Amino acid sequence: MNPTDPGLQPERTSLAWGRTLLALVICAVLFVRWVPQHGGFVLALITMSLAAALGIYVSQQLRYRRSLNGISSGVLKADVAAVLWTAGVVIAVGAAGIYAVLFRSLHE
């Protein structure tokens, strides 16, 4: 098996999106532990993380099919919008998490 085989690219990409989805779900579960200390604001973090994970899950089949068709036709384009959207959500969740820790503590 040649590691540069372009036919494996859709599988590698699918696995990467799967890891991103899993990381977002794990973050949402970990945020549940913050609720007693930081209050209901954390529910926004949980909702954002789970919504992003659901978005990745729902759009994954489309991305995979598009990758397979792109390899078959010889024209494969990166899904820049999905990557930017995911990066934006991760930055927003991270910023809101920092805000929660620094300014929303209920036990000060």
PDB file of N, CA, C and O in Angstrom, residues 30-97:
ATOM      1  N   LEU A  30     -17.530  17.599  28.959  1.00  0.00           N
ATOM      2  CA  LEU A  30     -16.699  18.206  30.003  1.00  0.00           C
ATOM      3  C   LEU A  30     -17.289  19.525  30.485  1.00  0.00           C
ATOM      4  O   LEU A  30     -17.167  19.863  31.674  1.00  0.00           O
ATOM      5  N   PHE A  31     -17.941  20.260  29.605  1.00  0.00           N
ATOM      6  CA  PHE A  31     -18.571  21.521  30.013  1.00  0.00           C
ATOM      7  C   PHE A  31     -19.692  21.289  31.028  1.00  0.00           C
ATOM      8  O   PHE A  31     -19.993  22.177  31.822  1.00  0.00           O
ATOM      9  N   VAL A  32     -20.307  20.117  31.005  1.00  0.00           N
ATOM     10  CA  VAL A  32     -21.363  19.817  31.973  1.00  0.00           C
ATOM     11  C   VAL A  32     -20.822  19.953  33.401  1.00  0.00           C
ATOM     12  O   VAL A  32     -21.532  20.407  34.299  1.00  0.00           O
ATOM     13  N   ARG A  33     -19.574  19.609  33.590  1.00  0.00           N
ATOM     14  CA  ARG A  33     -18.964  19.728  34.919  1.00  0.00           C
ATOM     15  C   ARG A  33     -18.832  21.180  35.368  1.00  0.00           C
ATOM     16  O   ARG A  33     -18.677  21.448  36.555  1.00  0.00           O
ATOM     17  N   TRP A  34     -18.850  22.115  34.439  1.00  0.00           N
ATOM     18  CA  TRP A  34     -18.707  23.530  34.771  1.00  0.00           C
ATOM     19  C   TRP A  34     -20.012  24.165  35.232  1.00  0.00           C
ATOM     20  O   TRP A  34     -19.996  25.252  35.801  1.00  0.00           O
ATOM     21  N   VAL A  35     -21.134  23.534  34.983  1.00  0.00           N
ATOM     22  CA  VAL A  35     -22.429  24.151  35.281  1.00  0.00           C
ATOM     23  C   VAL A  35     -22.539  24.584  36.744  1.00  0.00           C
ATOM     24  O   VAL A  35     -22.951  25.718  37.018  1.00  0.00           O
ATOM     25  N   PRO A  36     -22.189  23.747  37.739  1.00  0.00           N
ATOM     26  CA  PRO A  36     -22.328  24.200  39.132  1.00  0.00           C
ATOM     27  C   PRO A  36     -21.476  25.434  39.463  1.00  0.00           C
ATOM     28  O   PRO A  36     -21.884  26.271  40.253  1.00  0.00           O
ATOM     29  N   GLN A  37     -20.318  25.540  38.861  1.00  0.00           N
ATOM     30  CA  GLN A  37     -19.432  26.655  39.183  1.00  0.00           C
ATOM     31  C   GLN A  37     -19.714  27.901  38.354  1.00  0.00           C
ATOM     32  O   GLN A  37     -19.607  29.011  38.851  1.00  0.00           O
ATOM     33  N   HIS A  38     -20.067  27.741  37.093  1.00  0.00           N
ATOM     34  CA  HIS A  38     -20.201  28.877  36.182  1.00  0.00           C
ATOM     35  C   HIS A  38     -21.636  29.168  35.757  1.00  0.00           C
ATOM     36  O   HIS A  38     -21.883  30.090  34.991  1.00  0.00           O
ATOM     37  N   GLY A  39     -22.573  28.369  36.199  1.00  0.00           N
ATOM     38  CA  GLY A  39     -23.976  28.655  35.952  1.00  0.00           C
ATOM     39  C   GLY A  39     -24.475  28.290  34.566  1.00  0.00           C
ATOM     40  O   GLY A  39     -23.827  27.577  33.805  1.00  0.00           O
ATOM     41  N   GLY A  40     -25.645  28.816  34.255  1.00  0.00           N
ATOM     42  CA  GLY A  40     -26.337  28.497  33.017  1.00  0.00           C
ATOM     43  C   GLY A  40     -25.625  28.966  31.760  1.00  0.00           C
ATOM     44  O   GLY A  40     -25.926  28.484  30.673  1.00  0.00           O
ATOM     45  N   PHE A  41     -24.682  29.888  31.904  1.00  0.00           N
ATOM     46  CA  PHE A  41     -23.922  30.353  30.734  1.00  0.00           C
ATOM     47  C   PHE A  41     -23.251  29.180  30.028  1.00  0.00           C
ATOM     48  O   PHE A  41     -23.107  29.176  28.804  1.00  0.00           O
ATOM     49  N   VAL A  42     -22.856  28.189  30.795  1.00  0.00           N
ATOM     50  CA  VAL A  42     -22.162  27.035  30.230  1.00  0.00           C
ATOM     51  C   VAL A  42     -23.075  26.256  29.280  1.00  0.00           C
ATOM     52  O   VAL A  42     -22.600  25.584  28.374  1.00  0.00           O
ATOM     53  N   LEU A  43     -24.387  26.376  29.458  1.00  0.00           N
ATOM     54  CA  LEU A  43     -25.310  25.702  28.539  1.00  0.00           C
ATOM     55  C   LEU A  43     -25.117  26.197  27.108  1.00  0.00           C
ATOM     56  O   LEU A  43     -25.299  25.435  26.159  1.00  0.00           O
ATOM     57  N   ALA A  44     -24.729  27.456  26.947  1.00  0.00           N
ATOM     58  CA  ALA A  44     -24.424  27.977  25.607  1.00  0.00           C
ATOM     59  C   ALA A  44     -23.203  27.270  25.022  1.00  0.00           C
ATOM     60  O   ALA A  44     -23.176  26.955  23.823  1.00  0.00           O
ATOM     61  N   LEU A  45     -22.203  27.008  25.852  1.00  0.00           N
ATOM     62  CA  LEU A  45     -21.012  26.290  25.379  1.00  0.00           C
ATOM     63  C   LEU A  45     -21.367  24.860  24.966  1.00  0.00           C
ATOM     64  O   LEU A  45     -20.903  24.372  23.938  1.00  0.00           O
ATOM     65  N   ILE A  46     -22.193  24.230  25.787  1.00  0.00           N
ATOM     66  CA  ILE A  46     -22.616  22.857  25.477  1.00  0.00           C
ATOM     67  C   ILE A  46     -23.406  22.840  24.173  1.00  0.00           C
ATOM     68  O   ILE A  46     -23.160  22.004  23.301  1.00  0.00           O
ATOM     69  N   THR A  47     -24.316  23.779  24.019  1.00  0.00           N
ATOM     70  CA  THR A  47     -25.139  23.855  22.813  1.00  0.00           C
ATOM     71  C   THR A  47     -24.286  24.125  21.576  1.00  0.00           C
ATOM     72  O   THR A  47     -24.474  23.481  20.533  1.00  0.00           O
ATOM     73  N   MET A  48     -23.349  25.057  21.688  1.00  0.00           N
ATOM     74  CA  MET A  48     -22.475  25.365  20.540  1.00  0.00           C
ATOM     75  C   MET A  48     -21.655  24.148  20.138  1.00  0.00           C
ATOM     76  O   MET A  48     -21.528  23.839  18.946  1.00  0.00           O
ATOM     77  N   SER A  49     -21.097  23.457  21.116  1.00  0.00           N
ATOM     78  CA  SER A  49     -20.261  22.290  20.817  1.00  0.00           C
ATOM     79  C   SER A  49     -21.076  21.172  20.173  1.00  0.00           C
ATOM     80  O   SER A  49     -20.654  20.580  19.174  1.00  0.00           O
ATOM     81  N   LEU A  50     -22.249  20.894  20.742  1.00  0.00           N
ATOM     82  CA  LEU A  50     -23.080  19.823  20.183  1.00  0.00           C
ATOM     83  C   LEU A  50     -23.650  20.193  18.817  1.00  0.00           C
ATOM     84  O   LEU A  50     -23.772  19.328  17.936  1.00  0.00           O
ATOM     85  N   ALA A  51     -23.983  21.466  18.615  1.00  0.00           N
ATOM     86  CA  ALA A  51     -24.482  21.905  17.298  1.00  0.00           C
ATOM     87  C   ALA A  51     -23.399  21.757  16.235  1.00  0.00           C
ATOM     88  O   ALA A  51     -23.674  21.322  15.106  1.00  0.00           O
ATOM     89  N   ALA A  52     -22.168  22.105  16.585  1.00  0.00           N
ATOM     90  CA  ALA A  52     -21.067  21.948  15.633  1.00  0.00           C
ATOM     91  C   ALA A  52     -20.830  20.476  15.320  1.00  0.00           C
ATOM     92  O   ALA A  52     -20.617  20.097  14.159  1.00  0.00           O
ATOM     93  N   ALA A  53     -20.876  19.625  16.347  1.00  0.00           N
ATOM     94  CA  ALA A  53     -20.691  18.191  16.133  1.00  0.00           C
ATOM     95  C   ALA A  53     -21.806  17.636  15.244  1.00  0.00           C
ATOM     96  O   ALA A  53     -21.543  16.841  14.326  1.00  0.00           O
ATOM     97  N   LEU A  54     -23.034  18.067  15.485  1.00  0.00           N
ATOM     98  CA  LEU A  54     -24.152  17.620  14.656  1.00  0.00           C
ATOM     99  C   LEU A  54     -23.993  18.097  13.217  1.00  0.00           C
ATOM    100  O   LEU A  54     -24.258  17.351  12.270  1.00  0.00           O
ATOM    101  N   GLY A  55     -23.527  19.337  13.045  1.00  0.00           N
ATOM    102  CA  GLY A  55     -23.286  19.861  11.702  1.00  0.00           C
ATOM    103  C   GLY A  55     -22.252  19.043  10.942  1.00  0.00           C
ATOM    104  O   GLY A  55     -22.409  18.755   9.751  1.00  0.00           O
ATOM    105  N   ILE A  56     -21.191  18.665  11.634  1.00  0.00           N
ATOM    106  CA  ILE A  56     -20.163  17.825  11.004  1.00  0.00           C
ATOM    107  C   ILE A  56     -20.749  16.464  10.645  1.00  0.00           C
ATOM    108  O   ILE A  56     -20.528  15.948   9.547  1.00  0.00           O
ATOM    109  N   TYR A  57     -21.504  15.883  11.560  1.00  0.00           N
ATOM    110  CA  TYR A  57     -22.095  14.564  11.317  1.00  0.00           C
ATOM    111  C   TYR A  57     -23.031  14.583  10.112  1.00  0.00           C
ATOM    112  O   TYR A  57     -22.957  13.712   9.243  1.00  0.00           O
ATOM    113  N   VAL A  58     -23.888  15.584  10.054  1.00  0.00           N
ATOM    114  CA  VAL A  58     -24.879  15.670   8.981  1.00  0.00           C
ATOM    115  C   VAL A  58     -24.215  15.902   7.623  1.00  0.00           C
ATOM    116  O   VAL A  58     -24.625  15.343   6.611  1.00  0.00           O
ATOM    117  N   SER A  59     -23.171  16.712   7.595  1.00  0.00           N
ATOM    118  CA  SER A  59     -22.546  17.063   6.311  1.00  0.00           C
ATOM    119  C   SER A  59     -21.424  16.102   5.900  1.00  0.00           C
ATOM    120  O   SER A  59     -20.889  16.217   4.797  1.00  0.00           O
ATOM    121  N   GLN A  60     -21.088  15.144   6.753  1.00  0.00           N
ATOM    122  CA  GLN A  60     -19.955  14.263   6.461  1.00  0.00           C
ATOM    123  C   GLN A  60     -20.173  13.418   5.212  1.00  0.00           C
ATOM    124  O   GLN A  60     -19.266  13.275   4.401  1.00  0.00           O
ATOM    125  N   GLN A  61     -21.353  12.850   5.021  1.00  0.00           N
ATOM    126  CA  GLN A  61     -21.602  12.020   3.839  1.00  0.00           C
ATOM    127  C   GLN A  61     -21.451  12.828   2.552  1.00  0.00           C
ATOM    128  O   GLN A  61     -20.902  12.340   1.572  1.00  0.00           O
ATOM    129  N   LEU A  62     -21.937  14.048   2.554  1.00  0.00           N
ATOM    130  CA  LEU A  62     -21.815  14.902   1.373  1.00  0.00           C
ATOM    131  C   LEU A  62     -20.344  15.173   1.057  1.00  0.00           C
ATOM    132  O   LEU A  62     -19.924  15.082  -0.099  1.00  0.00           O
ATOM    133  N   ARG A  63     -19.569  15.494   2.079  1.00  0.00           N
ATOM    134  CA  ARG A  63     -18.138  15.746   1.870  1.00  0.00           C
ATOM    135  C   ARG A  63     -17.430  14.507   1.347  1.00  0.00           C
ATOM    136  O   ARG A  63     -16.582  14.591   0.451  1.00  0.00           O
ATOM    137  N   TYR A  64     -17.773  13.343   1.878  1.00  0.00           N
ATOM    138  CA  TYR A  64     -17.139  12.099   1.449  1.00  0.00           C
ATOM    139  C   TYR A  64     -17.463  11.808  -0.017  1.00  0.00           C
ATOM    140  O   TYR A  64     -16.561  11.499  -0.800  1.00  0.00           O
ATOM    141  N   ARG A  65     -18.742  11.943  -0.382  1.00  0.00           N
ATOM    142  CA  ARG A  65     -19.125  11.705  -1.782  1.00  0.00           C
ATOM    143  C   ARG A  65     -18.448  12.694  -2.718  1.00  0.00           C
ATOM    144  O   ARG A  65     -18.017  12.343  -3.809  1.00  0.00           O
ATOM    145  N   ARG A  66     -18.368  13.956  -2.288  1.00  0.00           N
ATOM    146  CA  ARG A  66     -17.708  14.974  -3.096  1.00  0.00           C
ATOM    147  C   ARG A  66     -16.227  14.634  -3.293  1.00  0.00           C
ATOM    148  O   ARG A  66     -15.685  14.811  -4.385  1.00  0.00           O
ATOM    149  N   SER A  67     -15.582  14.118  -2.267  1.00  0.00           N
ATOM    150  CA  SER A  67     -14.173  13.721  -2.379  1.00  0.00           C
ATOM    151  C   SER A  67     -14.003  12.565  -3.347  1.00  0.00           C
ATOM    152  O   SER A  67     -13.087  12.566  -4.173  1.00  0.00           O
ATOM    153  N   LEU A  68     -14.873  11.560  -3.247  1.00  0.00           N
ATOM    154  CA  LEU A  68     -14.782  10.429  -4.165  1.00  0.00           C
ATOM    155  C   LEU A  68     -14.995  10.867  -5.611  1.00  0.00           C
ATOM    156  O   LEU A  68     -14.267  10.447  -6.514  1.00  0.00           O
ATOM    157  N   ASN A  69     -15.990  11.716  -5.841  1.00  0.00           N
ATOM    158  CA  ASN A  69     -16.237  12.216  -7.191  1.00  0.00           C
ATOM    159  C   ASN A  69     -15.075  13.069  -7.682  1.00  0.00           C
ATOM    160  O   ASN A  69     -14.722  13.023  -8.861  1.00  0.00           O
ATOM    161  N   GLY A  70     -14.478  13.850  -6.796  1.00  0.00           N
ATOM    162  CA  GLY A  70     -13.344  14.680  -7.178  1.00  0.00           C
ATOM    163  C   GLY A  70     -12.135  13.854  -7.585  1.00  0.00           C
ATOM    164  O   GLY A  70     -11.432  14.189  -8.539  1.00  0.00           O
ATOM    165  N   ILE A  71     -11.898  12.760  -6.887  1.00  0.00           N
ATOM    166  CA  ILE A  71     -10.782  11.885  -7.256  1.00  0.00           C
ATOM    167  C   ILE A  71     -11.068  11.215  -8.592  1.00  0.00           C
ATOM    168  O   ILE A  71     -10.195  11.113  -9.449  1.00  0.00           O
ATOM    169  N   SER A  72     -12.315  10.777  -8.782  1.00  0.00           N
ATOM    170  CA  SER A  72     -12.681  10.119 -10.043  1.00  0.00           C
ATOM    171  C   SER A  72     -12.526  11.059 -11.228  1.00  0.00           C
ATOM    172  O   SER A  72     -12.061  10.663 -12.286  1.00  0.00           O
ATOM    173  N   SER A  73     -12.925  12.311 -11.051  1.00  0.00           N
ATOM    174  CA  SER A  73     -12.866  13.262 -12.157  1.00  0.00           C
ATOM    175  C   SER A  73     -11.509  13.949 -12.276  1.00  0.00           C
ATOM    176  O   SER A  73     -11.233  14.608 -13.268  1.00  0.00           O
ATOM    177  N   GLY A  74     -10.678  13.798 -11.263  1.00  0.00           N
ATOM    178  CA  GLY A  74      -9.360  14.448 -11.286  1.00  0.00           C
ATOM    179  C   GLY A  74      -9.393  15.893 -10.821  1.00  0.00           C
ATOM    180  O   GLY A  74      -8.395  16.602 -10.904  1.00  0.00           O
ATOM    181  N   VAL A  75     -10.538  16.357 -10.342  1.00  0.00           N
ATOM    182  CA  VAL A  75     -10.680  17.733  -9.858  1.00  0.00           C
ATOM    183  C   VAL A  75     -11.203  17.672  -8.425  1.00  0.00           C
ATOM    184  O   VAL A  75     -12.388  17.475  -8.197  1.00  0.00           O
ATOM    185  N   LEU A  76     -10.311  17.809  -7.493  1.00  0.00           N
ATOM    186  CA  LEU A  76     -10.684  17.722  -6.084  1.00  0.00           C
ATOM    187  C   LEU A  76     -10.408  19.062  -5.420  1.00  0.00           C
ATOM    188  O   LEU A  76      -9.290  19.555  -5.438  1.00  0.00           O
ATOM    189  N   LYS A  77     -11.462  19.654  -4.882  1.00  0.00           N
ATOM    190  CA  LYS A  77     -11.336  20.950  -4.231  1.00  0.00           C
ATOM    191  C   LYS A  77     -11.535  20.792  -2.730  1.00  0.00           C
ATOM    192  O   LYS A  77     -12.397  20.033  -2.289  1.00  0.00           O
ATOM    193  N   ALA A  78     -10.748  21.521  -1.976  1.00  0.00           N
ATOM    194  CA  ALA A  78     -10.884  21.500  -0.521  1.00  0.00           C
ATOM    195  C   ALA A  78     -12.178  22.184  -0.113  1.00  0.00           C
ATOM    196  O   ALA A  78     -12.628  23.132  -0.757  1.00  0.00           O
ATOM    197  N   ASP A  79     -12.780  21.717   0.954  1.00  0.00           N
ATOM    198  CA  ASP A  79     -13.998  22.316   1.482  1.00  0.00           C
ATOM    199  C   ASP A  79     -13.605  23.415   2.471  1.00  0.00           C
ATOM    200  O   ASP A  79     -13.670  23.241   3.686  1.00  0.00           O
ATOM    201  N   VAL A  80     -13.197  24.537   1.918  1.00  0.00           N
ATOM    202  CA  VAL A  80     -12.686  25.642   2.720  1.00  0.00           C
ATOM    203  C   VAL A  80     -13.763  26.197   3.647  1.00  0.00           C
ATOM    204  O   VAL A  80     -13.487  26.514   4.803  1.00  0.00           O
ATOM    205  N   ALA A  81     -14.981  26.273   3.176  1.00  0.00           N
ATOM    206  CA  ALA A  81     -16.061  26.820   4.004  1.00  0.00           C
ATOM    207  C   ALA A  81     -16.270  25.980   5.261  1.00  0.00           C
ATOM    208  O   ALA A  81     -16.431  26.527   6.359  1.00  0.00           O
ATOM    209  N   ALA A  82     -16.252  24.656   5.125  1.00  0.00           N
ATOM    210  CA  ALA A  82     -16.439  23.789   6.290  1.00  0.00           C
ATOM    211  C   ALA A  82     -15.296  23.937   7.283  1.00  0.00           C
ATOM    212  O   ALA A  82     -15.508  23.966   8.492  1.00  0.00           O
ATOM    213  N   VAL A  83     -14.097  24.052   6.773  1.00  0.00           N
ATOM    214  CA  VAL A  83     -12.934  24.214   7.651  1.00  0.00           C
ATOM    215  C   VAL A  83     -12.996  25.556   8.372  1.00  0.00           C
ATOM    216  O   VAL A  83     -12.773  25.631   9.598  1.00  0.00           O
ATOM    217  N   LEU A  84     -13.330  26.623   7.658  1.00  0.00           N
ATOM    218  CA  LEU A  84     -13.427  27.945   8.287  1.00  0.00           C
ATOM    219  C   LEU A  84     -14.570  27.999   9.297  1.00  0.00           C
ATOM    220  O   LEU A  84     -14.426  28.578  10.380  1.00  0.00           O
ATOM    221  N   TRP A  85     -15.700  27.377   8.960  1.00  0.00           N
ATOM    222  CA  TRP A  85     -16.836  27.341   9.874  1.00  0.00           C
ATOM    223  C   TRP A  85     -16.458  26.604  11.159  1.00  0.00           C
ATOM    224  O   TRP A  85     -16.735  27.070  12.257  1.00  0.00           O
ATOM    225  N   THR A  86     -15.812  25.453  11.012  1.00  0.00           N
ATOM    226  CA  THR A  86     -15.406  24.672  12.173  1.00  0.00           C
ATOM    227  C   THR A  86     -14.384  25.434  13.009  1.00  0.00           C
ATOM    228  O   THR A  86     -14.477  25.461  14.243  1.00  0.00           O
ATOM    229  N   ALA A  87     -13.423  26.058  12.359  1.00  0.00           N
ATOM    230  CA  ALA A  87     -12.435  26.850  13.090  1.00  0.00           C
ATOM    231  C   ALA A  87     -13.106  28.002  13.835  1.00  0.00           C
ATOM    232  O   ALA A  87     -12.769  28.281  14.997  1.00  0.00           O
ATOM    233  N   GLY A  88     -14.071  28.652  13.196  1.00  0.00           N
ATOM    234  CA  GLY A  88     -14.795  29.745  13.846  1.00  0.00           C
ATOM    235  C   GLY A  88     -15.556  29.281  15.075  1.00  0.00           C
ATOM    236  O   GLY A  88     -15.547  29.949  16.120  1.00  0.00           O
ATOM    237  N   VAL A  89     -16.204  28.124  14.966  1.00  0.00           N
ATOM    238  CA  VAL A  89     -16.949  27.584  16.113  1.00  0.00           C
ATOM    239  C   VAL A  89     -15.998  27.227  17.247  1.00  0.00           C
ATOM    240  O   VAL A  89     -16.262  27.533  18.413  1.00  0.00           O
ATOM    241  N   VAL A  90     -14.879  26.602  16.918  1.00  0.00           N
ATOM    242  CA  VAL A  90     -13.912  26.226  17.953  1.00  0.00           C
ATOM    243  C   VAL A  90     -13.347  27.467  18.638  1.00  0.00           C
ATOM    244  O   VAL A  90     -13.213  27.503  19.869  1.00  0.00           O
ATOM    245  N   ILE A  91     -13.056  28.501  17.874  1.00  0.00           N
ATOM    246  CA  ILE A  91     -12.562  29.752  18.462  1.00  0.00           C
ATOM    247  C   ILE A  91     -13.634  30.380  19.344  1.00  0.00           C
ATOM    248  O   ILE A  91     -13.346  30.848  20.451  1.00  0.00           O
ATOM    249  N   ALA A  92     -14.880  30.386  18.883  1.00  0.00           N
ATOM    250  CA  ALA A  92     -15.975  30.958  19.677  1.00  0.00           C
ATOM    251  C   ALA A  92     -16.189  30.188  20.970  1.00  0.00           C
ATOM    252  O   ALA A  92     -16.363  30.790  22.044  1.00  0.00           O
ATOM    253  N   VAL A  93     -16.174  28.861  20.901  1.00  0.00           N
ATOM    254  CA  VAL A  93     -16.339  28.048  22.107  1.00  0.00           C
ATOM    255  C   VAL A  93     -15.168  28.283  23.060  1.00  0.00           C
ATOM    256  O   VAL A  93     -15.363  28.429  24.273  1.00  0.00           O
ATOM    257  N   GLY A  94     -13.966  28.342  22.524  1.00  0.00           N
ATOM    258  CA  GLY A  94     -12.793  28.600  23.362  1.00  0.00           C
ATOM    259  C   GLY A  94     -12.856  29.967  24.032  1.00  0.00           C
ATOM    260  O   GLY A  94     -12.582  30.097  25.231  1.00  0.00           O
ATOM    261  N   ALA A  95     -13.236  30.984  23.273  1.00  0.00           N
ATOM    262  CA  ALA A  95     -13.341  32.337  23.833  1.00  0.00           C
ATOM    263  C   ALA A  95     -14.435  32.400  24.894  1.00  0.00           C
ATOM    264  O   ALA A  95     -14.243  33.011  25.959  1.00  0.00           O
ATOM    265  N   ALA A  96     -15.560  31.752  24.637  1.00  0.00           N
ATOM    266  CA  ALA A  96     -16.635  31.736  25.628  1.00  0.00           C
ATOM    267  C   ALA A  96     -16.219  30.955  26.866  1.00  0.00           C
ATOM    268  O   ALA A  96     -16.577  31.327  27.994  1.00  0.00           O
ATOM    269  N   GLY A  97     -15.445  29.895  26.695  1.00  0.00           N
ATOM    270  CA  GLY A  97     -14.932  29.141  27.835  1.00  0.00           C
ATOM    271  C   GLY A  97     -13.987  29.977  28.677  1.00  0.00           C
ATOM    272  O   GLY A  97     -14.054  29.958  29.919  1.00  0.00           O
TER     273      GLY A  97
END
